[in-house]
Every structure is written in structure tokens, then in C-alpha cells.
PDB file of C-alpha atoms and ligand atoms in Angstrom:
ATOM      1  CA  MET A   1       0.000   0.000   0.000  1.00 82.00           C
ATOM      2  CA  ASN A   2       1.519   3.264  -1.112  1.00 93.00           C
ATOM      3  CA  ILE A   3       0.586   6.291   1.003  1.00 97.00           C
ATOM      4  CA  ILE A   4       2.251   9.652   0.490  1.00 97.00           C
ATOM      5  CA  ASN A   5       1.907  12.797   2.544  1.00 97.00           C
ATOM      6  CA  VAL A   6       1.405  15.747   0.214  1.00 97.00           C
ATOM      7  CA  GLY A   7       0.747  18.186   3.023  1.00 97.00           C
ATOM      8  CA  TYR A   8       1.812  21.818   3.392  1.00 97.00           C
ATOM      9  CA  GLN A   9       1.166  24.734   5.758  1.00 95.00           C
ATOM     10  CA  SER A  10       1.426  22.332   8.718  1.00 96.00           C
ATOM     11  CA  THR A  11      -1.485  20.123   7.651  1.00 97.00           C
ATOM     12  CA  ASN A  12      -1.107  16.601   6.307  1.00 98.00           C
ATOM     13  CA  TYR A  13      -2.893  15.541   3.128  1.00 98.00           C
ATOM     14  CA  TYR A  14      -2.574  11.897   2.227  1.00 98.00           C
ATOM     15  CA  ALA A  15      -2.686  10.387  -1.246  1.00 98.00           C
ATOM     16  CA  ILE A  16      -3.469   6.678  -1.153  1.00 98.00           C
ATOM     17  CA  ASP A  17      -3.171   4.257  -4.055  1.00 98.00           C
ATOM     18  CA  ILE A  18      -6.490   2.995  -5.390  1.00 98.00           C
ATOM     19  CA  LYS A  19      -7.585   1.314  -8.595  1.00 96.00           C
ATOM     20  CA  GLY A  20      -6.478   3.550 -11.465  1.00 95.00           C
ATOM     21  CA  GLY A  21      -5.232   6.458  -9.395  1.00 97.00           C
ATOM     22  CA  LYS A  22      -5.289   7.901  -5.912  1.00 98.00           C
ATOM     23  CA  LEU A  23      -7.685   8.808  -3.147  1.00 98.00           C
ATOM     24  CA  LEU A  24      -6.850  12.081  -1.425  1.00 98.00           C
ATOM     25  CA  VAL A  25      -7.658  12.424   2.268  1.00 98.00           C
ATOM     26  CA  ASP A  26      -8.146  16.123   3.072  1.00 98.00           C
ATOM     27  CA  CYS A  27      -7.198  19.194   1.063  1.00 98.00           C
ATOM     28  CA  GLY A  28      -5.848  22.637   1.839  1.00 97.00           C
ATOM     29  CA  TRP A  29      -6.967  26.233   2.190  1.00 96.00           C
ATOM     30  CA  PRO A  30      -8.832  27.901  -0.683  1.00 96.00           C
ATOM     31  CA  GLY A  31      -6.561  29.241  -3.398  1.00 94.00           C
ATOM     32  CA  THR A  32      -3.649  26.908  -2.573  1.00 97.00           C
ATOM     33  CA  LEU A  33      -4.059  24.707  -5.643  1.00 97.00           C
ATOM     34  CA  PRO A  34      -0.607  25.719  -7.023  1.00 97.00           C
ATOM     35  CA  GLN A  35       0.999  24.757  -3.723  1.00 97.00           C
ATOM     36  CA  PHE A  36      -0.852  21.450  -3.636  1.00 98.00           C
ATOM     37  CA  SER A  37       0.089  20.737  -7.206  1.00 97.00           C
ATOM     38  CA  GLY A  38       3.740  21.560  -6.448  1.00 97.00           C
ATOM     39  CA  GLU A  39       3.738  19.247  -3.463  1.00 97.00           C
ATOM     40  CA  LEU A  40       2.330  16.408  -5.570  1.00 97.00           C
ATOM     41  CA  LYS A  41       4.950  17.018  -8.238  1.00 97.00           C
ATOM     42  CA  ARG A  42       7.747  17.015  -5.664  1.00 96.00           C
ATOM     43  CA  LYS A  43       6.571  13.527  -4.647  1.00 94.00           C
ATOM     44  CA  GLY A  44       6.416  12.330  -8.259  1.00 94.00           C
ATOM     45  CA  ASN A  45       2.680  12.659  -8.861  1.00 95.00           C
ATOM     46  CA  SER A  46       0.271  15.046 -10.492  1.00 96.00           C
ATOM     47  CA  ILE A  47      -3.230  16.301  -9.860  1.00 97.00           C
ATOM     48  CA  GLN A  48      -4.466  14.085 -12.676  1.00 97.00           C
ATOM     49  CA  ASP A  49      -3.551  11.066 -10.519  1.00 97.00           C
ATOM     50  CA  ILE A  50      -6.124  12.054  -7.894  1.00 98.00           C
ATOM     51  CA  LYS A  51      -9.473  10.437  -8.647  1.00 98.00           C
ATOM     52  CA  TYR A  52     -11.346  10.807  -5.344  1.00 98.00           C
ATOM     53  CA  LEU A  53     -11.381  13.160  -2.362  1.00 98.00           C
ATOM     54  CA  LEU A  54     -12.543  12.398   1.162  1.00 98.00           C
ATOM     55  CA  VAL A  55     -12.309  15.115   3.794  1.00 98.00           C
ATOM     56  CA  THR A  56     -12.113  14.136   7.453  1.00 98.00           C
ATOM     57  CA  HIS A  57     -14.175  17.212   8.427  1.00 98.00           C
ATOM     58  CA  PHE A  58     -15.224  20.552   7.033  1.00 97.00           C
ATOM     59  CA  HIS A  59     -12.657  22.894   8.536  1.00 97.00           C
ATOM     60  CA  PRO A  60     -10.811  25.266   6.167  1.00 96.00           C
ATOM     61  CA  ASP A  61      -7.424  23.568   6.474  1.00 97.00           C
ATOM     62  CA  HIS A  62      -8.952  20.166   5.654  1.00 98.00           C
ATOM     63  CA  ALA A  63     -11.607  20.949   3.094  1.00 98.00           C
ATOM     64  CA  GLY A  64     -10.920  24.429   1.695  1.00 97.00           C
ATOM     65  CA  LEU A  65     -10.030  23.209  -1.789  1.00 98.00           C
ATOM     66  CA  THR A  66     -12.920  20.773  -2.133  1.00 98.00           C
ATOM     67  CA  GLN A  67     -14.816  22.540  -4.883  1.00 98.00           C
ATOM     68  CA  GLU A  68     -11.673  23.626  -6.721  1.00 97.00           C
ATOM     69  CA  LEU A  69     -10.666  19.965  -6.886  1.00 98.00           C
ATOM     70  CA  LYS A  70     -14.161  18.911  -7.912  1.00 98.00           C
ATOM     71  CA  ASN A  71     -13.979  21.418 -10.725  1.00 97.00           C
ATOM     72  CA  LEU A  72     -10.926  19.545 -11.991  1.00 97.00           C
ATOM     73  CA  GLY A  73     -12.964  16.352 -12.201  1.00 97.00           C
ATOM     74  CA  ILE A  74     -12.013  14.814  -8.858  1.00 98.00           C
ATOM     75  CA  LYS A  75     -14.945  12.966  -7.316  1.00 98.00           C
ATOM     76  CA  HIS A  76     -15.907  14.017  -3.799  1.00 98.00           C
ATOM     77  CA  ILE A  77     -17.006  11.279  -1.398  1.00 98.00           C
ATOM     78  CA  LEU A  78     -19.499  12.812   1.009  1.00 98.00           C
ATOM     79  CA  PRO A  79     -20.434  10.721   4.067  1.00 98.00           C
ATOM     80  CA  ASP A  80     -23.999  11.280   5.314  1.00 97.00           C
ATOM     81  CA  VAL A  81     -22.770  12.524   8.714  1.00 98.00           C
ATOM     82  CA  GLN A  82     -21.018  15.501   7.088  1.00 98.00           C
ATOM     83  CA  ILE A  83     -23.597  17.015   4.792  1.00 96.00           C
ATOM     84  CA  ASP A  84     -25.123  19.429   7.334  1.00 97.00           C
ATOM     85  CA  PHE A  85     -21.741  20.934   8.158  1.00 97.00           C
ATOM     86  CA  ILE A  86     -20.777  22.289   4.760  1.00 95.00           C
ATOM     87  CA  PRO A  87     -22.684  25.596   5.175  1.00 94.00           C
ATOM     88  CA  GLN A  88     -20.444  26.380   8.176  1.00 93.00           C
ATOM     89  CA  MET A  89     -17.490  26.667   5.823  1.00 92.00           C
ATOM     90  CA  THR A  90     -19.352  29.051   3.571  1.00 92.00           C
ATOM     91  CA  GLU A  91     -20.185  31.171   6.631  1.00 93.00           C
ATOM     92  CA  PHE A  92     -16.586  31.050   7.824  1.00 93.00           C
ATOM     93  CA  PHE A  93     -15.313  32.469   4.547  1.00 93.00           C
ATOM     94  CA  ALA A  94     -18.104  35.003   4.065  1.00 91.00           C
ATOM     95  CA  GLY A  95     -16.515  38.452   3.815  1.00 88.00           C
ATOM     96  CA  LYS A  96     -12.958  37.060   4.002  1.00 90.00           C
ATOM     97  CA  LYS A  97     -11.727  38.509   0.739  1.00 87.00           C
ATOM     98  CA  ASN A  98      -8.205  37.105   1.095  1.00 88.00           C
ATOM     99  CA  TYR A  99      -9.547  33.605   0.609  1.00 90.00           C
ATOM    100  CA  PRO A 100     -10.904  32.749  -2.842  1.00 93.00           C
ATOM    101  CA  TYR A 101     -13.235  30.134  -1.386  1.00 96.00           C
ATOM    102  CA  VAL A 102     -15.389  28.329  -3.913  1.00 96.00           C
ATOM    103  CA  PRO A 103     -18.604  27.167  -2.210  1.00 95.00           C
ATOM    104  CA  ILE A 104     -19.150  23.438  -2.352  1.00 96.00           C
ATOM    105  CA  SER A 105     -22.020  22.085  -4.397  1.00 94.00           C
ATOM    106  CA  THR A 106     -23.087  18.773  -2.921  1.00 93.00           C
ATOM    107  CA  ASN A 107     -25.532  17.604  -5.574  1.00 92.00           C
ATOM    108  CA  ASP A 108     -22.736  16.100  -7.666  1.00 94.00           C
ATOM    109  CA  SER A 109     -20.831  14.603  -4.730  1.00 97.00           C
ATOM    110  CA  ILE A 110     -20.930  10.871  -4.073  1.00 98.00           C
ATOM    111  CA  HIS A 111     -23.381  10.604  -1.195  1.00 98.00           C
ATOM    112  CA  LEU A 112     -22.410   7.725   1.022  1.00 97.00           C
ATOM    113  CA  GLN A 113     -23.878   6.293   4.185  1.00 97.00           C
ATOM    114  CA  VAL A 114     -20.978   5.450   6.478  1.00 96.00           C
ATOM    115  CA  GLY A 115     -22.491   2.004   7.037  1.00 95.00           C
ATOM    116  CA  GLU A 116     -22.092   1.281   3.327  1.00 96.00           C
ATOM    117  CA  SER A 117     -18.595   2.666   2.963  1.00 98.00           C
ATOM    118  CA  ARG A 118     -16.884  -0.734   2.939  1.00 98.00           C
ATOM    119  CA  LYS A 119     -18.730  -1.717  -0.194  1.00 98.00           C
ATOM    120  CA  PHE A 120     -17.949   1.575  -1.893  1.00 98.00           C
ATOM    121  CA  LEU A 121     -14.255   1.458  -0.968  1.00 98.00           C
ATOM    122  CA  ALA A 122     -13.953  -2.114  -2.244  1.00 98.00           C
ATOM    123  CA  GLY A 123     -15.201  -0.812  -5.585  1.00 98.00           C
ATOM    124  CA  ILE A 124     -12.245   1.569  -5.842  1.00 98.00           C
ATOM    125  CA  GLY A 125      -9.775  -1.050  -4.685  1.00 97.00           C
ATOM    126  CA  LEU A 126      -9.491  -0.342  -0.962  1.00 98.00           C
ATOM    127  CA  GLN A 127     -10.248  -2.763   1.853  1.00 98.00           C
ATOM    128  CA  GLY A 128     -11.546  -0.724   4.759  1.00 98.00           C
ATOM    129  CA  GLU A 129     -14.305   1.580   5.918  1.00 98.00           C
ATOM    130  CA  ILE A 130     -15.198   5.120   6.830  1.00 98.00           C
ATOM    131  CA  ILE A 131     -16.432   5.540  10.391  1.00 98.00           C
ATOM    132  CA  HIS A 132     -17.973   8.479  12.231  1.00 98.00           C
ATOM    133  CA  THR A 133     -15.529   9.720  14.879  1.00 98.00           C
ATOM    134  CA  PRO A 134     -16.862  12.932  16.454  1.00 98.00           C
ATOM    135  CA  GLY A 135     -14.889  14.760  19.129  1.00 97.00           C
ATOM    136  CA  HIS A 136     -12.863  17.472  17.410  1.00 96.00           C
ATOM    137  CA  SER A 137     -15.999  18.249  15.398  1.00 97.00           C
ATOM    138  CA  ASP A 138     -19.342  16.527  14.975  1.00 98.00           C
ATOM    139  CA  ASP A 139     -18.714  15.869  11.285  1.00 98.00           C
ATOM    140  CA  SER A 140     -15.333  14.152  11.758  1.00 98.00           C
ATOM    141  CA  VAL A 141     -14.819  10.801  10.108  1.00 98.00           C
ATOM    142  CA  THR A 142     -11.888   8.388  10.138  1.00 98.00           C
ATOM    143  CA  LEU A 143     -10.801   6.298   7.179  1.00 98.00           C
ATOM    144  CA  ILE A 144      -9.777   2.852   8.355  1.00 98.00           C
ATOM    145  CA  LEU A 145      -7.781   0.552   6.095  1.00 98.00           C
ATOM    146  CA  ASP A 146      -7.771  -3.118   7.015  1.00 98.00           C
ATOM    147  CA  GLU A 147      -3.990  -3.224   6.682  1.00 97.00           C
ATOM    148  CA  GLY A 148      -4.002  -1.415  10.007  1.00 97.00           C
ATOM    149  CA  PHE A 149      -4.062   2.250   9.050  1.00 98.00           C
ATOM    150  CA  ALA A 150      -6.325   4.975  10.421  1.00 98.00           C
ATOM    151  CA  PHE A 151      -6.609   8.496   8.990  1.00 98.00           C
ATOM    152  CA  THR A 152      -8.017  10.376  11.950  1.00 98.00           C
ATOM    153  CA  GLY A 153      -8.043  14.035  10.865  1.00 98.00           C
ATOM    154  CA  ASP A 154      -8.058  16.323  13.905  1.00 98.00           C
ATOM    155  CA  LEU A 155      -9.366  13.883  16.481  1.00 97.00           C
ATOM    156  CA  HIS A 156      -7.323  14.699  19.602  1.00 94.00           C
ATOM    157  CA  PRO A 157      -4.965  11.852  20.463  1.00 92.00           C
ATOM    158  CA  TRP A 158      -6.443   9.652  23.174  1.00 88.00           C
ATOM    159  CA  TYR A 159      -3.522  10.416  25.495  1.00 88.00           C
ATOM    160  CA  VAL A 160      -4.370  14.124  25.541  1.00 88.00           C
ATOM    161  CA  ALA A 161      -8.163  13.767  25.525  1.00 89.00           C
ATOM    162  CA  ALA A 162      -9.576  14.908  28.864  1.00 89.00           C
ATOM    163  CA  GLU A 163     -11.324  12.358  31.074  1.00 89.00           C
ATOM    164  CA  GLU A 164     -14.623  14.215  30.609  1.00 93.00           C
ATOM    165  CA  ASP A 165     -14.254  14.335  26.824  1.00 94.00           C
ATOM    166  CA  VAL A 166     -16.403  11.242  26.478  1.00 96.00           C
ATOM    167  CA  VAL A 167     -17.147  11.856  22.799  1.00 97.00           C
ATOM    168  CA  THR A 168     -13.476  11.785  21.779  1.00 97.00           C
ATOM    169  CA  ARG A 169     -12.830   8.790  24.008  1.00 96.00           C
ATOM    170  CA  ALA A 170     -15.749   6.900  22.489  1.00 97.00           C
ATOM    171  CA  SER A 171     -14.425   7.648  18.998  1.00 98.00           C
ATOM    172  CA  TRP A 172     -11.033   6.194  19.914  1.00 97.00           C
ATOM    173  CA  ASP A 173     -12.771   3.131  21.333  1.00 96.00           C
ATOM    174  CA  THR A 174     -14.461   2.674  17.968  1.00 97.00           C
ATOM    175  CA  ILE A 175     -11.178   3.149  16.082  1.00 97.00           C
ATOM    176  CA  GLN A 176      -9.331   0.756  18.344  1.00 95.00           C
ATOM    177  CA  ARG A 177     -11.880  -1.970  17.773  1.00 96.00           C
ATOM    178  CA  HIS A 178     -10.131  -2.258  14.415  1.00 96.00           C
ATOM    179  CA  LYS A 179      -6.605  -3.623  14.332  1.00 94.00           C
ATOM    180  CA  ILE A 180      -4.681  -0.380  13.912  1.00 97.00           C
ATOM    181  CA  LYS A 181      -0.913  -0.245  13.731  1.00 97.00           C
ATOM    182  CA  THR A 182      -0.378   3.226  12.265  1.00 97.00           C
ATOM    183  CA  ILE A 183      -2.279   6.455  12.815  1.00 97.00           C
ATOM    184  CA  PHE A 184      -2.104   9.134  10.113  1.00 98.00           C
ATOM    185  CA  PRO A 185      -3.129  12.397  11.819  1.00 98.00           C
ATOM    186  CA  GLY A 186      -4.178  15.666  10.207  1.00 98.00           C
ATOM    187  CA  HIS A 187      -1.273  17.510  11.848  1.00 97.00           C
ATOM    188  CA  GLY A 188       2.130  16.382  13.077  1.00 94.00           C
ATOM    189  CA  LYS A 189       3.685  12.951  12.767  1.00 91.00           C
TER     190      LYS A 189
HETATM  191 ZN1  LIG B 201     -10.249  20.882  12.368  1.00 90.69          ZN
END
């Protein structure tokens, strides 16, 4: 399994090998397409290699480029637990002229119930599933690959999650029910 980190501006974006291309997990701030493209190139890939995008949650440093990537023909996988949170991004960028945010149209996204994600992922050549892991935000999801990899976005590591943060702790319990050997976080190593 080939996984490369094509992150920049202190956020990690992961490109994972799938059938006929790559799945991108998370994407950067609006207007950073040249930077993203440069990062891909530096790692020996190009934007044309990216076939699908999954964002762990709709915060600007994880989903800002969504529509710009969709406009290039990349298919956006939209888990059911995230759909209500997209307007928050539009609100966040309202009036922020420095950010050329392109609002996300969801009608042409691939709408996916998390419970059916295993079937969908198998279709693109990945053995694993997408699970709902709230804590950092209510729309956070984790991509689990059966090889033992978890892409957890901004879910606070279990060892820093406060005792009373029962939501985060429950999400880690769910993740750890899978046999995970490597965590790929949204920030840091
Ligand atoms: Zn976040």
C-alpha cells in the first residue's frame, strides 16, 4: 500500500493508491491549488492522478479546496454525517476577501452512508471503511484501512483527551476496535 503525505502549511494531506489512481484524504486552504500541485509534483505525482477526495471534516485547512478539486474532475465522497456541516465553511469564509473560497455544491458529490462505505471502498480497490468519529468536530470521520491504518483528521490523540471528553474517548474506542498499527493524523507525525 503506497501512502504519500502531500501536506503543506502544517497540515497533512494523504494520497493513497487505489484502482487507477489515488484517493486524497483532506485538502488545503482555498486558493492553494498551485501549492498542492507543487507538493504532488515534488513527490512524483500530479493532480491528474487524484481520482477521489474524502475530507475528514469541514474545517478550512482540511476541506478548503474541495470545490476547486471537484472542478478539476475529482470525485468528492461525502459521508452522510457531514452534509449538514458544509454551510459552516461558507459562513466562515463570508466576507474574508483574502480567501478565494469556492462554495461546495453537494448535488454532484458521491453521497455515502458510512455504514455502506466498505462496499464503496472495495469498488475503488481499498479494503476498509469510513467511520464516524466525532470529538474534534461533529462531522469528523476516520478512514480505516484493514492493513491497520487509520486516517483520523483532527481527532485529539487519546492520550491528551480529557477524562470528561467522552465523545473523543468513544471515537477512539471505535477506532481501536479495528486492528490499527499506524495512525495518520491531520497535523504532526
Ligand atoms: Zn479541524
